[in-house]
Each structure stands twice: as structure tokens, then as C-alpha cells.
Short mmCIF file of C-alpha atoms in Angstrom, two decimals:
data_model
loop_
_atom_site.label_atom_id
_atom_site.label_comp_id
_atom_site.label_asym_id
_atom_site.label_seq_id
_atom_site.Cartn_x
_atom_site.Cartn_y
_atom_site.Cartn_z
CA UNK A 26 83.44 16.91 148.20
CA UNK A 27 85.52 19.88 147.35
CA UNK A 28 87.01 19.74 143.64
CA UNK A 29 90.35 21.65 143.49
CA UNK A 30 89.46 22.88 140.21
CA UNK A 31 86.27 24.95 141.49
CA UNK A 32 86.88 28.73 142.58
CA UNK A 33 84.73 28.16 145.23
CA UNK A 34 86.25 25.66 146.92
CA UNK A 35 88.99 28.27 148.22
CA UNK A 36 86.29 30.38 149.84
CA UNK A 37 86.37 30.51 154.01
CA UNK A 38 84.48 33.39 156.32
CA UNK A 39 86.87 35.42 157.76
CA UNK A 40 85.79 37.48 160.90
CA UNK A 41 86.08 41.30 160.10
CA UNK A 42 88.53 41.95 163.64
CA UNK A 43 91.07 39.48 162.06
CA UNK A 44 91.98 41.74 159.08
CA UNK A 45 95.39 43.62 160.14
CA UNK A 46 95.43 47.16 159.37
CA UNK A 47 98.18 47.97 160.88
CA UNK A 48 101.78 45.78 161.81
CA UNK A 49 102.95 44.68 165.23
CA UNK A 50 105.73 46.25 166.93
CA UNK A 51 108.75 44.96 166.75
CA UNK A 52 107.84 43.27 163.09
CA UNK A 53 109.04 39.59 164.51
CA UNK A 54 106.55 39.75 167.15
CA UNK A 55 104.09 38.48 164.67
CA UNK A 56 103.09 35.11 165.13
CA UNK A 57 103.82 32.25 163.03
CA UNK A 58 102.06 28.60 161.80
CA UNK A 59 104.44 26.30 161.52
CA UNK A 60 102.95 23.40 159.05
CA UNK A 61 105.00 20.64 158.89
CA UNK A 62 104.49 18.37 156.00
CA UNK A 63 106.34 15.15 156.97
CA UNK A 64 104.65 14.78 160.26
CA UNK A 65 101.46 16.33 159.45
CA UNK A 66 101.66 18.81 162.49
CA UNK A 67 100.85 22.37 162.90
CA UNK A 68 102.82 24.61 165.55
CA UNK A 69 102.08 27.94 166.76
CA UNK A 70 105.10 30.29 167.50
CA UNK A 71 106.38 33.64 166.83
CA UNK A 72 108.51 34.94 163.90
CA UNK A 73 111.03 35.87 166.18
CA UNK A 74 111.73 31.64 166.50
CA UNK A 75 111.73 31.64 162.75
CA UNK A 76 115.65 30.16 163.03
CA UNK A 77 114.09 27.13 165.20
CA UNK A 78 112.23 25.88 162.07
CA UNK A 79 114.37 25.97 159.47
CA UNK A 80 115.96 23.03 157.58
CA UNK A 81 119.57 23.27 157.30
CA UNK A 82 121.54 23.55 154.06
CA UNK A 83 118.66 25.48 152.59
CA UNK A 84 118.91 28.23 150.00
CA UNK A 85 116.96 31.81 151.11
CA UNK A 86 115.64 33.53 148.30
CA UNK A 87 113.70 36.83 149.07
CA UNK A 88 111.97 39.58 146.69
CA UNK A 89 114.09 43.03 146.71
CA UNK A 90 111.24 44.59 144.96
CA UNK A 91 110.37 48.36 146.34
CA UNK A 92 106.74 49.84 146.46
CA UNK A 93 106.01 53.17 144.45
CA UNK A 94 103.64 55.46 146.09
CA UNK A 95 101.09 54.97 142.96
CA UNK A 96 98.44 56.20 144.05
CA UNK A 97 97.81 59.98 142.45
CA UNK A 98 94.74 62.33 142.52
CA UNK A 99 94.59 64.77 139.70
CA UNK A 100 91.88 66.84 137.42
CA UNK A 101 90.59 67.05 134.01
CA UNK A 102 90.17 69.83 132.07
CA UNK A 103 86.73 70.10 132.96
CA UNK A 104 87.91 70.22 136.52
CA UNK A 105 86.51 66.99 137.24
CA UNK A 106 88.36 64.58 139.89
CA UNK A 107 90.40 61.62 138.66
CA UNK A 108 92.03 58.84 141.01
CA UNK A 109 95.22 57.17 139.38
CA UNK A 110 96.74 54.08 140.11
CA UNK A 111 99.56 53.34 138.46
CA UNK A 112 100.13 49.38 137.75
CA UNK A 113 103.29 48.75 135.43
CA UNK A 114 105.02 50.51 133.08
CA UNK A 115 104.57 48.36 129.51
CA UNK A 116 106.52 49.81 126.36
CA UNK A 117 107.56 52.92 124.43
CA UNK A 118 106.64 54.89 127.44
CA UNK A 119 103.28 53.85 127.91
CA UNK A 120 101.92 52.40 131.29
CA UNK A 121 98.69 50.45 132.47
CA UNK A 122 97.05 52.23 135.20
CA UNK A 123 93.74 51.80 136.80
CA UNK A 124 91.36 55.06 137.29
CA UNK A 125 88.43 56.36 139.34
CA UNK A 126 86.63 59.03 137.62
CA UNK A 127 84.96 59.00 134.01
CA UNK A 128 87.65 58.90 131.16
CA UNK A 129 87.81 58.52 127.78
CA UNK A 130 90.50 58.10 125.00
CA UNK A 131 92.20 61.76 124.65
CA UNK A 132 91.31 62.55 128.54
CA UNK A 133 94.13 64.88 130.07
CA UNK A 134 94.73 64.41 133.62
CA UNK A 135 96.88 67.33 135.15
CA UNK A 136 98.52 66.56 138.52
CA UNK A 137 100.78 68.50 140.86
CA UNK A 138 104.41 68.96 140.20
CA UNK A 139 103.76 69.81 136.42
CA UNK A 140 102.62 66.12 135.91
CA UNK A 141 100.73 64.93 132.94
CA UNK A 142 98.66 62.03 132.02
CA UNK A 143 97.14 61.77 128.78
CA UNK A 144 94.87 58.45 128.14
CA UNK A 145 95.32 56.53 125.30
CA UNK A 146 93.77 53.27 125.91
CA UNK A 147 90.55 51.70 127.58
CA UNK A 148 90.76 48.11 127.98
CA UNK A 149 87.71 45.82 128.53
CA UNK A 150 89.06 44.60 132.18
CA UNK A 151 88.67 48.19 133.27
CA UNK A 152 92.19 49.02 133.34
CA UNK A 153 93.81 51.86 131.07
CA UNK A 154 97.03 52.88 129.28
CA UNK A 155 98.22 56.06 129.41
CA UNK A 156 101.53 58.22 129.05
CA UNK A 157 103.08 60.67 131.21
CA UNK A 158 104.48 63.76 130.45
CA UNK A 159 106.08 66.91 132.57
CA UNK A 160 105.30 70.09 130.99
CA UNK A 161 104.60 68.22 127.91
CA UNK A 162 107.94 66.86 128.01
CA UNK A 163 108.38 62.98 128.08
CA UNK A 164 109.82 61.43 131.35
CA UNK A 165 111.51 58.18 131.80
CA UNK A 166 110.39 55.67 134.67
CA UNK A 167 112.62 56.71 137.47
CA UNK A 168 111.94 60.41 137.02
CA UNK A 169 107.71 59.59 137.01
CA UNK A 170 109.01 57.45 140.62
CA UNK A 171 110.50 60.40 141.61
CA UNK A 172 107.58 62.56 140.84
CA UNK A 173 105.30 59.89 142.75
CA UNK A 174 107.05 59.51 145.74
CA UNK A 175 106.65 63.34 146.32
CA UNK A 176 103.08 63.84 145.21
CA UNK A 177 101.38 60.40 145.74
CA UNK A 178 100.04 57.82 148.15
CA UNK A 179 101.09 54.09 148.95
CA UNK A 180 98.66 52.18 147.50
CA UNK A 181 97.44 50.04 150.86
CA UNK A 182 95.37 46.99 150.16
CA UNK A 183 91.52 47.88 149.53
CA UNK A 184 90.29 45.91 152.41
CA UNK A 185 92.89 48.07 155.20
CA UNK A 186 89.88 50.64 154.37
CA UNK A 187 92.02 53.59 155.43
CA UNK A 188 94.43 56.19 154.13
CA UNK A 189 98.14 55.81 153.92
CA UNK A 190 99.95 57.43 156.43
CA UNK A 191 103.70 57.98 157.55
CA UNK A 192 104.34 55.03 159.68
CA UNK A 193 103.24 53.00 156.31
CA UNK A 194 106.20 54.47 154.51
CA UNK A 195 108.21 52.62 156.54
CA UNK A 196 106.37 49.22 157.72
CA UNK A 197 105.14 48.64 153.94
CA UNK A 198 108.54 48.12 152.36
CA UNK A 199 110.95 45.57 153.38
CA UNK A 200 114.26 46.56 154.61
CA UNK A 201 116.05 45.30 151.77
CA UNK A 202 113.61 47.10 148.99
CA UNK A 203 115.87 48.10 146.09
CA UNK A 204 114.35 48.01 143.03
CA UNK A 205 111.26 50.33 142.23
CA UNK A 206 108.22 49.14 140.52
CA UNK A 207 106.12 47.44 142.66
CA UNK A 208 102.25 48.44 143.79
CA UNK A 209 102.48 46.18 146.64
CA UNK A 210 104.71 44.82 148.93
CA UNK A 211 105.78 41.18 149.11
CA UNK A 212 104.09 41.22 152.86
CA UNK A 213 105.78 37.93 153.95
CA UNK A 214 109.41 40.03 154.08
CA UNK A 215 108.10 42.54 156.61
CA UNK A 216 108.27 40.40 159.46
CA UNK A 217 111.97 40.82 159.34
CA UNK A 218 114.01 42.85 161.65
CA UNK A 219 117.71 43.42 161.16
CA UNK A 220 118.61 41.07 163.70
CA UNK A 221 116.52 38.18 162.32
CA UNK A 222 117.55 38.90 158.64
CA UNK A 223 121.27 38.80 160.11
CA UNK A 224 120.70 35.27 161.53
CA UNK A 225 119.54 34.11 158.52
CA UNK A 226 122.18 35.66 156.16
CA UNK A 227 124.81 34.07 159.16
CA UNK A 228 123.34 30.62 158.75
CA UNK A 229 122.11 30.11 154.99
CA UNK A 230 123.11 31.01 151.67
CA UNK A 231 120.67 33.88 151.37
CA UNK A 232 120.10 35.79 147.66
CA UNK A 233 117.90 38.31 146.36
CA UNK A 234 115.64 38.46 143.15
CA UNK A 235 112.74 41.04 141.62
CA UNK A 236 109.47 40.33 140.65
CA UNK A 237 107.45 43.88 141.02
CA UNK A 238 104.04 43.14 142.74
CA UNK A 239 100.90 44.38 140.54
CA UNK A 240 97.50 44.98 141.02
CA UNK A 241 96.35 41.96 139.93
CA UNK A 242 97.74 40.03 142.83
CA UNK A 243 94.78 41.23 145.04
CA UNK A 244 92.11 40.68 142.20
CA UNK A 245 89.70 37.77 143.08
CA UNK A 246 89.07 34.57 140.67
CA UNK A 247 85.82 35.14 138.83
CA UNK A 248 85.77 32.29 136.75
CA UNK A 249 83.88 29.06 138.05
CA UNK A 250 86.71 26.89 137.01
CA UNK A 251 90.24 28.09 138.29
CA UNK A 252 91.90 27.01 135.20
CA UNK A 253 89.77 29.49 133.13
CA UNK A 254 91.44 32.15 134.93
CA UNK A 255 93.39 34.89 133.10
CA UNK A 256 96.58 35.18 135.33
CA UNK A 257 97.97 38.40 135.44
CA UNK A 258 101.45 39.06 134.71
CA UNK A 259 104.19 40.54 136.44
CA UNK A 260 107.82 41.54 135.77
CA UNK A 261 110.68 39.73 137.20
CA UNK A 262 114.47 39.72 137.24
CA UNK A 263 116.95 36.98 138.34
CA UNK A 264 120.35 38.66 138.58
CA UNK A 265 123.67 36.19 137.59
CA UNK A 266 124.29 35.53 141.32
CA UNK A 267 120.56 34.38 142.05
CA UNK A 268 120.44 32.50 139.12
CA UNK A 269 123.57 30.42 140.19
CA UNK A 270 122.38 29.94 143.41
CA UNK A 271 119.29 28.49 141.73
CA UNK A 272 120.95 26.37 139.50
CA UNK A 273 122.87 24.61 142.66
CA UNK A 274 120.01 24.88 145.04
CA UNK A 275 119.18 21.14 146.64
CA UNK A 276 116.79 22.85 148.89
CA UNK A 277 114.72 26.08 148.20
CA UNK A 278 112.97 28.49 150.86
CA UNK A 279 110.78 30.90 148.98
CA UNK A 280 109.98 33.63 151.25
CA UNK A 281 106.63 35.03 149.75
CA UNK A 282 104.72 33.67 146.83
CA UNK A 283 106.08 36.18 144.61
CA UNK A 284 109.30 34.50 144.96
CA UNK A 285 107.52 31.15 144.33
CA UNK A 286 105.93 32.13 141.31
CA UNK A 287 109.49 33.46 139.88
CA UNK A 288 111.57 30.71 141.06
CA UNK A 289 109.17 28.21 139.77
CA UNK A 290 108.65 30.40 136.66
CA UNK A 291 112.57 30.14 135.90
CA UNK A 292 112.34 26.37 136.79
CA UNK A 293 109.95 25.72 133.86
CA UNK A 294 111.30 28.17 131.46
CA UNK A 295 114.75 29.27 132.15
CA UNK A 296 114.04 32.95 131.91
CA UNK A 297 115.84 35.50 134.05
CA UNK A 298 113.72 38.18 132.64
CA UNK A 299 110.51 39.20 131.37
CA UNK A 300 106.93 38.62 132.56
CA UNK A 301 105.66 36.20 134.78
CA UNK A 302 102.18 34.74 134.54
CA UNK A 303 102.45 31.32 136.55
CA UNK A 304 99.59 30.19 137.74
CA UNK A 305 100.22 27.58 140.52
CA UNK A 306 97.59 25.42 141.83
CA UNK A 307 96.69 21.96 142.67
CA UNK A 308 96.88 21.17 139.37
CA UNK A 309 100.30 22.66 138.84
CA UNK A 310 102.26 22.07 141.75
CA UNK A 311 105.95 23.44 142.74
CA UNK A 312 109.12 21.84 141.07
CA UNK A 313 111.91 23.48 142.53
CA UNK A 314 110.77 25.78 145.75
CA UNK A 315 111.04 23.07 148.84
CA UNK A 316 109.66 25.45 151.66
CA UNK A 317 107.23 28.55 151.75
CA UNK A 318 107.30 31.28 154.33
CA UNK A 319 103.94 33.51 153.64
CA UNK A 320 101.44 35.29 155.11
CA UNK A 321 97.58 34.37 154.93
CA UNK A 322 95.43 35.07 151.71
CA UNK A 323 92.52 36.01 150.59
CA UNK A 324 89.25 33.75 149.77
CA UNK A 325 89.18 32.38 146.15
CA UNK A 326 92.41 34.49 145.41
CA UNK A 327 94.97 32.48 142.95
CA UNK A 328 97.66 33.17 146.03
CA UNK A 329 95.09 30.75 148.15
CA UNK A 330 95.60 28.35 145.68
CA UNK A 331 99.46 28.54 145.46
CA UNK A 332 99.31 27.47 149.44
CA UNK A 333 97.12 24.62 147.67
CA UNK A 334 99.98 23.75 145.53
CA UNK A 335 102.31 22.87 148.14
CA UNK A 336 99.61 20.92 150.83
CA UNK A 337 96.62 20.00 148.67
CA UNK A 338 93.11 21.85 149.40
CA UNK A 339 91.90 20.21 152.36
CA UNK A 340 94.97 21.20 154.20
CA UNK A 341 95.00 24.53 153.13
CA UNK A 342 91.34 25.12 154.59
CA UNK A 343 92.22 23.01 157.71
CA UNK A 344 95.49 25.45 158.27
CA UNK A 345 93.39 28.36 157.59
CA UNK A 346 90.62 27.31 159.83
CA UNK A 347 92.89 26.77 162.53
CA UNK A 348 94.28 30.07 162.48
CA UNK A 349 90.99 31.64 162.22
CA UNK A 350 90.25 29.80 165.50
CA UNK A 351 93.18 30.59 167.56
CA UNK A 352 92.86 34.39 166.03
CA UNK A 353 95.93 34.81 163.81
CA UNK A 354 96.51 38.35 162.39
CA UNK A 355 95.34 38.30 158.37
CA UNK A 356 96.50 39.50 154.75
CA UNK A 357 99.21 42.20 154.18
CA UNK A 358 100.07 43.40 158.02
CA UNK A 359 99.15 40.41 159.49
CA UNK A 360 100.86 36.93 160.96
CA UNK A 361 102.40 34.28 158.75
CA UNK A 362 102.90 31.05 157.95
CA UNK A 363 105.55 28.72 157.05
CA UNK A 364 105.60 25.59 155.37
CA UNK A 365 108.35 22.84 155.54
#
């Protein structure tokens, strides 16, 4: 008997060849598995046909975060190489980062374009807190983003097993990416073409909110009991129009897990900005989101647990095993799933 509170219950075997390392083209030719909860049926189709499966009178919510070229390579004064991955800004010009290469408190790291980082703290989880300067002068977040976009690399997920390239600059951003701050794309939205987006805009009330996806999204759950997992937090913001739309929405389609968590956090706290650390799972089900469009997620991740909060653990595993049998492509550049 599977226990929905045990991390081991969320494991599944994925053949390596089903991990997508680049997207299909055009984007809406990706496959789409539709699970209808009312009839308990699975339909296999493509993203191009998404409109045929969306219920009427839904409000659609999308995440307009934009991915930063957050991976940069630098050197210490000793000449030792350091790789730094920006995770998110904290407060008072401090930033949470991950590093590869030995650093200690006080270490200065030198990058191109006169960018420097000084290590201020070493956290127990392996992350670091740093401050950035340019030519010794303080810089603000947007100035830092501009420099990173010149010297940095898109932080493709580790399972892609390759360096980023020029195609990724387009492929790994959504069509409506606007607000810099993410280190991973809200991948369910990567399937939209201009034409499909236009059709959705013509038929439904479409709104945008922002959640800056952090590196924690790829972190597997280490605790045996899922409720003991320290959930990562990510900055979010819901504008006035989106808030009003949420307040009066009768039926919500969340495009992606990031939108789901943001909407559900708002439904529980009434907060329109701040740090979202909501962990959805079978013991903490959605109360506002009715339908979910998403990709296929890593085993033992908080994201597959989020899927189980909608349809239960057994059904989640059944859907995933069907997708594997049907050779769907998995993860960030992979195919998608619609839960209605």
C-alpha cells in the first residue's frame, strides 16, 4: 500500500531517452496528456489542440517571470576557478547563491566586466550569501542583471547534461517573460506559440502574475516523511488586475506549478507579494485552482507531490506510467499534461 506521506512513494523509473534536452518545434507540436477527473479518462493529443479541452468560463493565469543568465564563471585572487549560480536577491544588497570551487567567508571572486562578489556567509545547506560590486562600487539588482546577461549563461537544469546555447536564449524564455528574477523557466508556458496565446486571449480572461522560480524547484525531497521537507521560498507578486480577477474567478486554470502555488498562497494568506513557501501535497490540497496545465516532473520532487494534491498519489503514478509507456518527453523541454 502506497503511503502519500512517504517520499519513496513518489519514485518512478524514467528511461534516459525520455528526458528532453531540447524542445520540439513549433512549440505547440509538443504532446499533451489530458486527464479528466470527472470521467477518469486520459486523452492523448497535442498542445495545438489545447483549446478543445479547456472548460468554458475559466480565468487563465500565467507567470511572467524572466530567466536571468544566472550562471557565471570567475576566479579567486589565488587564480582558483569558481562557478557561481545566482539564486535570488535577499535584502540590503545581499544575494543567495550556490558556488562550485572552494570559498570561505571573505573570499573575493572576480568576473568579467569588472564584476566582483564577496562571500559574506556560508550556509549549512551549501548555499552562500554574497554581495556584488562593480569596480568596488555598489550596484543595484537591475544593473547586476544587465551584467549577468552579458557575461552569464542560462542555468539549464542539471539533467539536460549540456551547456546552454544560442537557441536556449529564445527557447528557455516564455513569449510573455517580462520581470527578471528566475533561475528556471516556468516550463508549462514554453509550449505557447503566438497563435495559441492569441486564441486563449480571445476566448478567456487571461491574467499575469510573477513568481521568480528559484533553484530549490529542482531539489529532491530528502526527508523520508514529505511533511518534514523544508520547503524553499520564492518571491512572488500579484498585481491589482490579477488580484481582482482572482477574487471574482469562478474557475481557475493555472498554467504551471509556479502559478498554482502563487494563487494558492494568496487564497490562504491574502498576501499579494512576498515569499511563497507553500507546499501542496495530498495532505494540503488546492482550494482555489480548479485546472492545471503542467509538464512531467522529477521523481520525489515537491512538484510531483503537487500533482498528487490534485489527483491523489495512485492516479499520479498511473498517469506518469502511462506517459512513460506512450513515450512522452519529460521535464523542462518535454511534453505537457492538462488536469481538468
